[in-house]
mmCIF file with all atom_site columns, C-alpha atoms in Angstrom:
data_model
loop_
_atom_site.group_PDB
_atom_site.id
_atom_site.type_symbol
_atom_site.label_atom_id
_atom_site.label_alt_id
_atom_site.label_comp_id
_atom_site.label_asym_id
_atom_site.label_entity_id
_atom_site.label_seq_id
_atom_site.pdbx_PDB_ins_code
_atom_site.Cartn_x
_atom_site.Cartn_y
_atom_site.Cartn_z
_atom_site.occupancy
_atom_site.B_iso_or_equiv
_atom_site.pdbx_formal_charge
_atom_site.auth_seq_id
_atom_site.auth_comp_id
_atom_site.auth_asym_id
_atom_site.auth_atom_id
_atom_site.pdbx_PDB_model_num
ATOM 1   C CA . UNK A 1 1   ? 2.829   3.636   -74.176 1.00 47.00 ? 491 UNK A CA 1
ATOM 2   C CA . UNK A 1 2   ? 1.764   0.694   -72.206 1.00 45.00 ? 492 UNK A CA 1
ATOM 3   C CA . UNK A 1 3   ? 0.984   0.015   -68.358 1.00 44.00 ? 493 UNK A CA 1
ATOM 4   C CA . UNK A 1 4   ? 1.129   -3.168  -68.676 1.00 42.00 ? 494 UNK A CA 1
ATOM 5   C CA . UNK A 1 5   ? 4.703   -3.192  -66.709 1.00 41.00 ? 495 UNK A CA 1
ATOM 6   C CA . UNK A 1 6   ? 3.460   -0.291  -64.070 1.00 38.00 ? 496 UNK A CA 1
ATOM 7   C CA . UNK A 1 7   ? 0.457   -2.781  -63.388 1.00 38.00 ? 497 UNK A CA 1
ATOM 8   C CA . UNK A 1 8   ? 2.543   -6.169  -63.090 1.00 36.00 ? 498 UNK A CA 1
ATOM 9   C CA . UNK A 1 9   ? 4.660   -4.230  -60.943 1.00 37.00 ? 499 UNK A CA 1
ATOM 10  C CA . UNK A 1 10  ? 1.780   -2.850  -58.523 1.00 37.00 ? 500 UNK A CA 1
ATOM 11  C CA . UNK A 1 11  ? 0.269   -6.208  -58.777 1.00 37.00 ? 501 UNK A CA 1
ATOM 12  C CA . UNK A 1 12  ? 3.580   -8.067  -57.525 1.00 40.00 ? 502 UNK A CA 1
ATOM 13  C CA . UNK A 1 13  ? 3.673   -5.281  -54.708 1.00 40.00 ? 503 UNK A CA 1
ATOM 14  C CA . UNK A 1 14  ? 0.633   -6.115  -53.698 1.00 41.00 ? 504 UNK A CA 1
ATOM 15  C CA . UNK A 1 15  ? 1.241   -9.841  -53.339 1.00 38.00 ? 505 UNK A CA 1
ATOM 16  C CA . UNK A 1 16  ? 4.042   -9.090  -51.840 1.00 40.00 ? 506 UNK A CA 1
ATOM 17  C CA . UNK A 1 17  ? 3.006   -6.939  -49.054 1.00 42.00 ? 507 UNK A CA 1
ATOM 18  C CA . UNK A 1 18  ? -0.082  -10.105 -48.782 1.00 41.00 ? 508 UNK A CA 1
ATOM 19  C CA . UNK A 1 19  ? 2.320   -12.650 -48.291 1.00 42.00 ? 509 UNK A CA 1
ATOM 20  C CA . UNK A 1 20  ? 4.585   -10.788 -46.006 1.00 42.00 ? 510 UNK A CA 1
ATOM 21  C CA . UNK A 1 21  ? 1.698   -9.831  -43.559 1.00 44.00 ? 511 UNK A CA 1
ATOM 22  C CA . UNK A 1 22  ? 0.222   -13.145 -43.496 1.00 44.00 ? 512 UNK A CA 1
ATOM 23  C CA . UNK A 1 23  ? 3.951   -14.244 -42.723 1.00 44.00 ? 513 UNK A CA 1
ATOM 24  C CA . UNK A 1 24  ? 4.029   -12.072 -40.188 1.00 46.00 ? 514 UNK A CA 1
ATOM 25  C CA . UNK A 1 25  ? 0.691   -12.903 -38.806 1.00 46.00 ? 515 UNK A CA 1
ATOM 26  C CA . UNK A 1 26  ? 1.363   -16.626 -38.428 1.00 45.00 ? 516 UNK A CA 1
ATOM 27  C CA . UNK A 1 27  ? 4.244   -16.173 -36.979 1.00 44.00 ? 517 UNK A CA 1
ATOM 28  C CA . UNK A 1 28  ? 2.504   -14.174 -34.101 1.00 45.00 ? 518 UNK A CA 1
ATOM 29  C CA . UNK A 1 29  ? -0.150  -16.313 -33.546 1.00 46.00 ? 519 UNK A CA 1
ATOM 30  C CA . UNK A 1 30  ? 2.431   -19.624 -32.866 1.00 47.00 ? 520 UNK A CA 1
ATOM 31  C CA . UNK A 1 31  ? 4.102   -19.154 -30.196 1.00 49.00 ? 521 UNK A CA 1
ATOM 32  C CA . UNK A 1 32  ? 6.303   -22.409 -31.003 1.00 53.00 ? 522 UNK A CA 1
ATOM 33  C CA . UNK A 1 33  ? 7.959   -19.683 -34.061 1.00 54.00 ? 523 UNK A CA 1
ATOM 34  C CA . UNK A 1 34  ? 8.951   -17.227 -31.156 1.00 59.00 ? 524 UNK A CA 1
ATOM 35  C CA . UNK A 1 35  ? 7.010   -14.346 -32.350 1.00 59.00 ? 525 UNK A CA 1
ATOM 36  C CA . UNK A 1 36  ? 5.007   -12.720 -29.664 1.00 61.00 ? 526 UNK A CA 1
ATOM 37  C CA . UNK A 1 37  ? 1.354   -13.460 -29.004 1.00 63.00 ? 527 UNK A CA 1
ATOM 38  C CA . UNK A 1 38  ? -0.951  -12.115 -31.654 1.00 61.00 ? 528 UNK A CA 1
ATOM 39  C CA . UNK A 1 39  ? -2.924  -9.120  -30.703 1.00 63.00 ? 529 UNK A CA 1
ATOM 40  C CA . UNK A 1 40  ? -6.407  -8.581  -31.716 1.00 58.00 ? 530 UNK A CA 1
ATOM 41  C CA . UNK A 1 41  ? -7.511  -5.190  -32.966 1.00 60.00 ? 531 UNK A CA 1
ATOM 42  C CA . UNK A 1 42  ? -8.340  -3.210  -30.538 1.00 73.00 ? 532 UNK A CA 1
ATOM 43  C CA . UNK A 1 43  ? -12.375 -2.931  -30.080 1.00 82.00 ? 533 UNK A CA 1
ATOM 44  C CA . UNK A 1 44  ? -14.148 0.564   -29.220 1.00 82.00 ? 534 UNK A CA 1
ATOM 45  C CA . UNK A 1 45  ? -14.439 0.879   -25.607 1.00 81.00 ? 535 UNK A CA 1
ATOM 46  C CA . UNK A 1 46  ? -17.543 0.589   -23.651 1.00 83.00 ? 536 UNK A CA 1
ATOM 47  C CA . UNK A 1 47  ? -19.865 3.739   -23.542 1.00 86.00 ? 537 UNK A CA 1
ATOM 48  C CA . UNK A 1 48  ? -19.534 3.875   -20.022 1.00 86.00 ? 538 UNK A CA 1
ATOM 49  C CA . UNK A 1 49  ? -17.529 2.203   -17.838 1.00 81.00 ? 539 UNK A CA 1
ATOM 50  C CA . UNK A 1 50  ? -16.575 2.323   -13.732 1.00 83.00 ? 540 UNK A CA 1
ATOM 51  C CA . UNK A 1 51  ? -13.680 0.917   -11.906 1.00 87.00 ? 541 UNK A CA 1
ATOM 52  C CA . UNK A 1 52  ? -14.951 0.894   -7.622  1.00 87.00 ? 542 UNK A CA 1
ATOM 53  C CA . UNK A 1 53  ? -11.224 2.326   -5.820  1.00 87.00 ? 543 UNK A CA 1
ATOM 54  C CA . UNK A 1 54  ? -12.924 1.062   -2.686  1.00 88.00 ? 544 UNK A CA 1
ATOM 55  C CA . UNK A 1 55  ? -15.991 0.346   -0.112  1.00 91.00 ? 545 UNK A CA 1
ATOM 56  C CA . UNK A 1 56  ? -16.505 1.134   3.287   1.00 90.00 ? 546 UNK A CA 1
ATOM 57  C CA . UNK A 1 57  ? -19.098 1.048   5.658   1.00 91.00 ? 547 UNK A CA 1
ATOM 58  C CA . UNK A 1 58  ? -20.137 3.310   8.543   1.00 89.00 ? 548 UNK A CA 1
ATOM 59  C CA . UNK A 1 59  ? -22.607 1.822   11.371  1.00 87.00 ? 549 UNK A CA 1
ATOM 60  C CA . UNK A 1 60  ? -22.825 5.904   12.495  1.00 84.00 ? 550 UNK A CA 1
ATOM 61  C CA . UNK A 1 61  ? -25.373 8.461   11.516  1.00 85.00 ? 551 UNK A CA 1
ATOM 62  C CA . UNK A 1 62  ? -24.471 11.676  9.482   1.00 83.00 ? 552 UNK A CA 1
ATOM 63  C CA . UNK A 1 63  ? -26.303 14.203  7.162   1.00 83.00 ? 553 UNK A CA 1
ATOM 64  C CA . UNK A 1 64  ? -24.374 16.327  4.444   1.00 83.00 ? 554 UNK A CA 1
ATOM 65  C CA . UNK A 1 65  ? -26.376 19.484  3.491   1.00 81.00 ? 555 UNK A CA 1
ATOM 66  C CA . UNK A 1 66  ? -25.241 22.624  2.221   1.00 83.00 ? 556 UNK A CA 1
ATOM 67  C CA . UNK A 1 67  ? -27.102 26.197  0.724   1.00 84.00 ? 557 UNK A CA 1
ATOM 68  C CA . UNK A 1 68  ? -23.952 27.374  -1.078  1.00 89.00 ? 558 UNK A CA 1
ATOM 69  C CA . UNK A 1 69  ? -21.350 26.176  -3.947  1.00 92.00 ? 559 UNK A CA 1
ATOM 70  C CA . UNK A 1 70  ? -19.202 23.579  -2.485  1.00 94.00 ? 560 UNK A CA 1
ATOM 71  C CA . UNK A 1 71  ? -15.516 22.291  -4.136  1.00 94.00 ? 561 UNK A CA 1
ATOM 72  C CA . UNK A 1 72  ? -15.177 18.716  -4.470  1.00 95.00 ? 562 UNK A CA 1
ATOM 73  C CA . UNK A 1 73  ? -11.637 17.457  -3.451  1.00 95.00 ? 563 UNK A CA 1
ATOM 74  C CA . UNK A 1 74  ? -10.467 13.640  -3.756  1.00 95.00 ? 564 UNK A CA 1
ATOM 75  C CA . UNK A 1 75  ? -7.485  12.659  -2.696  1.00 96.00 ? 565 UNK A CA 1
ATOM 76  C CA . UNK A 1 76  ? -5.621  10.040  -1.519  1.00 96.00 ? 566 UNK A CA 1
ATOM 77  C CA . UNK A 1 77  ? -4.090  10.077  1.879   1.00 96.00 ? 567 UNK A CA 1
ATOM 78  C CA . UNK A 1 78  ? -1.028  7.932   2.557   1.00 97.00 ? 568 UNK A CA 1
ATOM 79  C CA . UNK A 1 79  ? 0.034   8.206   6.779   1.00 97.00 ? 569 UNK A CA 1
ATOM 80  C CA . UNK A 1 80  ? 3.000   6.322   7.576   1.00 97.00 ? 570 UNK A CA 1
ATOM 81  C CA . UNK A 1 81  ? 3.207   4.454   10.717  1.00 97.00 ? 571 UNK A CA 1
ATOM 82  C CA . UNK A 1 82  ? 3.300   5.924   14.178  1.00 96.00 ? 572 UNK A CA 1
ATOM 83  C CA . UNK A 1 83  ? 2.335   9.614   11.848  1.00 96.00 ? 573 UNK A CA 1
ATOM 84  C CA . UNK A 1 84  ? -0.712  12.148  12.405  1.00 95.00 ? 574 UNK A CA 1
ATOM 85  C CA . UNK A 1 85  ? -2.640  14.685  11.032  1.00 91.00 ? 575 UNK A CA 1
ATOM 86  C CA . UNK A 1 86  ? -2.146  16.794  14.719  1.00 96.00 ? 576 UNK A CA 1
ATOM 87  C CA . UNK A 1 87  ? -5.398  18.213  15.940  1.00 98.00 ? 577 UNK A CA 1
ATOM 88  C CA . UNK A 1 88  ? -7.805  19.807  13.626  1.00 97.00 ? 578 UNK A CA 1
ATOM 89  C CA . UNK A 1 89  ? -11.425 20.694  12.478  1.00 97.00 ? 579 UNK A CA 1
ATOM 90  C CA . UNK A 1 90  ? -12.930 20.757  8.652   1.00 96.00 ? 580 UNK A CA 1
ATOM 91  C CA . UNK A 1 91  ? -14.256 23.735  6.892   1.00 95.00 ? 581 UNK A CA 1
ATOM 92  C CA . UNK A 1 92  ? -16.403 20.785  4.461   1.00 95.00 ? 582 UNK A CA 1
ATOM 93  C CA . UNK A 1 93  ? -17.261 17.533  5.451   1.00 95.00 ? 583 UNK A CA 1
ATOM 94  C CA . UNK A 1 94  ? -14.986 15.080  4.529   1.00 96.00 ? 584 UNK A CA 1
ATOM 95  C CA . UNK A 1 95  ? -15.835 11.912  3.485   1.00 96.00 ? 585 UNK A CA 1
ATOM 96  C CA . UNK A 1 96  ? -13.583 9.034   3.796   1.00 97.00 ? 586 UNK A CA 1
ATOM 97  C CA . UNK A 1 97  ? -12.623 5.510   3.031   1.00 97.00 ? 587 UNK A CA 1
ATOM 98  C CA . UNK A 1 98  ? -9.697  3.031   4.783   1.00 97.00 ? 588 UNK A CA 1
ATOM 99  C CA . UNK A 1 99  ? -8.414  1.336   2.299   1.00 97.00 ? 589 UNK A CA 1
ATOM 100 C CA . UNK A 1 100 ? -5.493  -0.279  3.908   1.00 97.00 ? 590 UNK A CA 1
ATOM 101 C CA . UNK A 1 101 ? -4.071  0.205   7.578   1.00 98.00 ? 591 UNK A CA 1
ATOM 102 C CA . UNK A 1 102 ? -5.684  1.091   10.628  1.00 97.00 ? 592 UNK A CA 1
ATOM 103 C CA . UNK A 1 103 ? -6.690  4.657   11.686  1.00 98.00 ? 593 UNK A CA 1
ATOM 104 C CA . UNK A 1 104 ? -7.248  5.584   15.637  1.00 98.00 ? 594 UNK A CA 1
ATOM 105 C CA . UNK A 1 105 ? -9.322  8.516   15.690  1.00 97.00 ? 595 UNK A CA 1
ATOM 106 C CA . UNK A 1 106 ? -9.933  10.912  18.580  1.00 98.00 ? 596 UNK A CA 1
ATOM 107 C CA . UNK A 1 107 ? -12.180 13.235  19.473  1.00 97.00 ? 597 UNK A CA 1
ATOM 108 C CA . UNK A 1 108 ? -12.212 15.812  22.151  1.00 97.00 ? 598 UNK A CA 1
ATOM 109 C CA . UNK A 1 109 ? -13.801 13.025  25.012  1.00 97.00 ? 599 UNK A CA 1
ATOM 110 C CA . UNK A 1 110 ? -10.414 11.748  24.096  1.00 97.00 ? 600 UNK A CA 1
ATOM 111 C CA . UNK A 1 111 ? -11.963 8.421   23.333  1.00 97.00 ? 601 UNK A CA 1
ATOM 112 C CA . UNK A 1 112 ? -10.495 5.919   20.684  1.00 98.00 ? 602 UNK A CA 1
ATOM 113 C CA . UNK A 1 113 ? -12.209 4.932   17.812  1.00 97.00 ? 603 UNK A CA 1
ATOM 114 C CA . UNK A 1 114 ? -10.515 2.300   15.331  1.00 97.00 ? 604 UNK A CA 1
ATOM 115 C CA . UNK A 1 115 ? -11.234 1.905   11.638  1.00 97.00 ? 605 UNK A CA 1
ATOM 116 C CA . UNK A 1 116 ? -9.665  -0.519  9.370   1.00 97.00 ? 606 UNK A CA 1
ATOM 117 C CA . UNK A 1 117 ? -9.909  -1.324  5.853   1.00 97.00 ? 607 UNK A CA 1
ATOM 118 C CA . UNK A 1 118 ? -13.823 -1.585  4.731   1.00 96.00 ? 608 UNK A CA 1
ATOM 119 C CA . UNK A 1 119 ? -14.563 0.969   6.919   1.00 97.00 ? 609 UNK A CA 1
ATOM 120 C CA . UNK A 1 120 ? -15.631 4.110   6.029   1.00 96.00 ? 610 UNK A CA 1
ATOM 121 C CA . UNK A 1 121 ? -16.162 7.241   8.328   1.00 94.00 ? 611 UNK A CA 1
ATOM 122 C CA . UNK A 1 122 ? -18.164 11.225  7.224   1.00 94.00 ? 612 UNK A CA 1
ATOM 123 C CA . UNK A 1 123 ? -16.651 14.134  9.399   1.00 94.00 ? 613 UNK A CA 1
ATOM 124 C CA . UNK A 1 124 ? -18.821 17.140  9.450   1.00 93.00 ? 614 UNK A CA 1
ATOM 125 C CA . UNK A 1 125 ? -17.964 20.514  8.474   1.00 93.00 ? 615 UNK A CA 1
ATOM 126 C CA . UNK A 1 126 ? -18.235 21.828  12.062  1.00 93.00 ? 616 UNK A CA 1
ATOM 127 C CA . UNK A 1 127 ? -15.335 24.041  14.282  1.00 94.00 ? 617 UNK A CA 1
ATOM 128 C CA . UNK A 1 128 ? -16.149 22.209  17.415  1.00 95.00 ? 618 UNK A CA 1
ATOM 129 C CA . UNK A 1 129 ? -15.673 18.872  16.261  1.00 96.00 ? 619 UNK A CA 1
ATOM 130 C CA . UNK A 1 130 ? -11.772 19.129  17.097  1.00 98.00 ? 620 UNK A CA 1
ATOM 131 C CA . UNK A 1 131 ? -10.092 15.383  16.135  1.00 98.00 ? 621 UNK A CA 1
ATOM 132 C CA . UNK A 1 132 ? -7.064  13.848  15.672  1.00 98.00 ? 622 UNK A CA 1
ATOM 133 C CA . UNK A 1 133 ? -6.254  10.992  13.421  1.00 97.00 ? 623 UNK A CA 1
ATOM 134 C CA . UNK A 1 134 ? -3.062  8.449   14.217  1.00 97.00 ? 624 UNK A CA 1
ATOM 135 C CA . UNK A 1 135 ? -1.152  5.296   12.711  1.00 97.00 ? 625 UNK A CA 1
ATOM 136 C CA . UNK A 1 136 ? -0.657  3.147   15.385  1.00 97.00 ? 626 UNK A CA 1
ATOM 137 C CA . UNK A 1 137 ? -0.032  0.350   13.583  1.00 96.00 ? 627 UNK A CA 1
ATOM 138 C CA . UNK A 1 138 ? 3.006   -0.868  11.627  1.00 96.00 ? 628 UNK A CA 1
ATOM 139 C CA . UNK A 1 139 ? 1.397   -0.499  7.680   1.00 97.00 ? 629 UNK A CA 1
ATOM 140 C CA . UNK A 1 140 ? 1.422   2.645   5.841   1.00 97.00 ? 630 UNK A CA 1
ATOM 141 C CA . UNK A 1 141 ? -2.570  3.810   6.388   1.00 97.00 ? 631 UNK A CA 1
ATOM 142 C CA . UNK A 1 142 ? -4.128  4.439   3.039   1.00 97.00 ? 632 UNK A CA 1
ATOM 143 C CA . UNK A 1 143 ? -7.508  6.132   2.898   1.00 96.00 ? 633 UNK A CA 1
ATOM 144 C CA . UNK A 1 144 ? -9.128  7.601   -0.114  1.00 97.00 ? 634 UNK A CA 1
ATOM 145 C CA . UNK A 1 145 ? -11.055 10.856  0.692   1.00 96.00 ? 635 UNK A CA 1
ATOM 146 C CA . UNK A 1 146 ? -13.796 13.098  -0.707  1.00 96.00 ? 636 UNK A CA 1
ATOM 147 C CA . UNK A 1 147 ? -13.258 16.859  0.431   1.00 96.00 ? 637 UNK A CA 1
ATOM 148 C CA . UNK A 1 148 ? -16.512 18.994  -0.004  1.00 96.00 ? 638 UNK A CA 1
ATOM 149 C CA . UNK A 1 149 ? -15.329 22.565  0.728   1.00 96.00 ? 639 UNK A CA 1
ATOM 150 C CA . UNK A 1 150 ? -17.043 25.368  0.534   1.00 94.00 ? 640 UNK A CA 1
ATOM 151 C CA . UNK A 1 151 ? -15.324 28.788  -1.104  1.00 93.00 ? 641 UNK A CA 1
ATOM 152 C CA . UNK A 1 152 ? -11.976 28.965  0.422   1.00 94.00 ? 642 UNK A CA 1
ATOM 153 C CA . UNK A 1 153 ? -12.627 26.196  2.781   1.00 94.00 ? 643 UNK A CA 1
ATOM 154 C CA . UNK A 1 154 ? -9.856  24.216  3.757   1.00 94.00 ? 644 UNK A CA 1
ATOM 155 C CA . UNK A 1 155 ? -9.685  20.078  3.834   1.00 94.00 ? 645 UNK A CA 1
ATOM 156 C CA . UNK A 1 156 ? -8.124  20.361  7.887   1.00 95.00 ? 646 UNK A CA 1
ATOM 157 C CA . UNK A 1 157 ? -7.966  23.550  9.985   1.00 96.00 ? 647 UNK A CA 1
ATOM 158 C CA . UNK A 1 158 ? -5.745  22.935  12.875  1.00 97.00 ? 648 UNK A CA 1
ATOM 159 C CA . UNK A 1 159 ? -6.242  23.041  15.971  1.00 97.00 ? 649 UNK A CA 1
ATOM 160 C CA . UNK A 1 160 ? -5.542  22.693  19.888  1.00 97.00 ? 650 UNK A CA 1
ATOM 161 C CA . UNK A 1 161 ? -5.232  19.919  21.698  1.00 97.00 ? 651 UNK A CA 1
ATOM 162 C CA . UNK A 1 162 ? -8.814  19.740  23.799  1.00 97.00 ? 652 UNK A CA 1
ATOM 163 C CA . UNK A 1 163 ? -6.727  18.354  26.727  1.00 97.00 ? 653 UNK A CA 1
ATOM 164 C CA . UNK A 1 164 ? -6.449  15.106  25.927  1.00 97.00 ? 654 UNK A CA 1
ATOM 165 C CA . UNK A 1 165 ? -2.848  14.476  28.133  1.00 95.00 ? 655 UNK A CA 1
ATOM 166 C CA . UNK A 1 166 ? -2.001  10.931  26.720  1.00 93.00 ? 656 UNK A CA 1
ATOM 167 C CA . UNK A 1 167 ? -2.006  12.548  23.267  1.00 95.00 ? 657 UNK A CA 1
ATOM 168 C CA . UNK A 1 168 ? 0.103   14.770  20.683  1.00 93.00 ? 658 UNK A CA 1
ATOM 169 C CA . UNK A 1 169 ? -0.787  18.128  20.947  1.00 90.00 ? 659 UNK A CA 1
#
């Protein structure tokens, strides 16, 4: 019995299957033939690699310390104009970035403090640091924020108004 037909036969397959990818690759990488662009192969990816969400910086001091486990929350925090967070405290400091928008913050001297994008603020984990956080302006605020919470803990704890009259309670 020969294979001298079985080879011929793989042989033309082969040449076949040669011809029809090289077809097919010329025709991908002329765009004047109306193939699409030709893709490369893909390459491994780097061994590491980072992508920065966003910067801010803070001109005011701060210290983060703790002596037990602490969760690690990130989020991101989208506060539509004229919106609030109401009155509240944090069981973890919070650490957070503007991204976009403008945030008014208030404390309990019922003073306003203004952050905008680039800015980037660290509330402490501490029950009489009552705040409140508005949009005042007329973008959607956008702030991406780290959460450090301690068993339990919860990002915001509300809370009462300190009598600040011009404000929500």
């Amino acid at each position: 019995m020969s294979h001298r037909p079985a080879a011929l036969a793989l042989t033309a397959a082969a040449l076949l299957a040669t011809a029809a990818c090289a077809t097919a690759d010329a025709a991908t990488t002329d765009g004047s033939r109306g193939g699409p662009p030709h893709k490369p192969h893909p390459t491994a990816p780097p061994p590491v690699s980072s992508v920065t969400l966003a910067e801010g910086e803070t001109d005011r001091p701060y210290t983060v310390t703790s002596d037990e486990d602490r969760t690690f929350v990130y989020r991101e925090l989208t506060v539509q104009p004229g919106a609030t967070g109401g009155w509240h405290t944090h069981d973890g400091e919070q650490v957070a970035v503007i991204v976009s928008g403008t945030l008014t913050r208030y404390g309990a001297d019922c003073e306003p403090h203004v952050y905008t994008a680039g800015d980037a603020l660290v509330e402490p984990a501490d029950p009489e640091d009552v705040h409140i956080g508005l949009n005042l302006g007329d973008e959607p605020l956008e702030l991406y924020v780290v959460d450090m919470l301690p068993e339990g803990g919860s990002p915001a704890v509300p809370a009462e108004n300190p009598g600040c009259p011009d404000l929500p309670d």
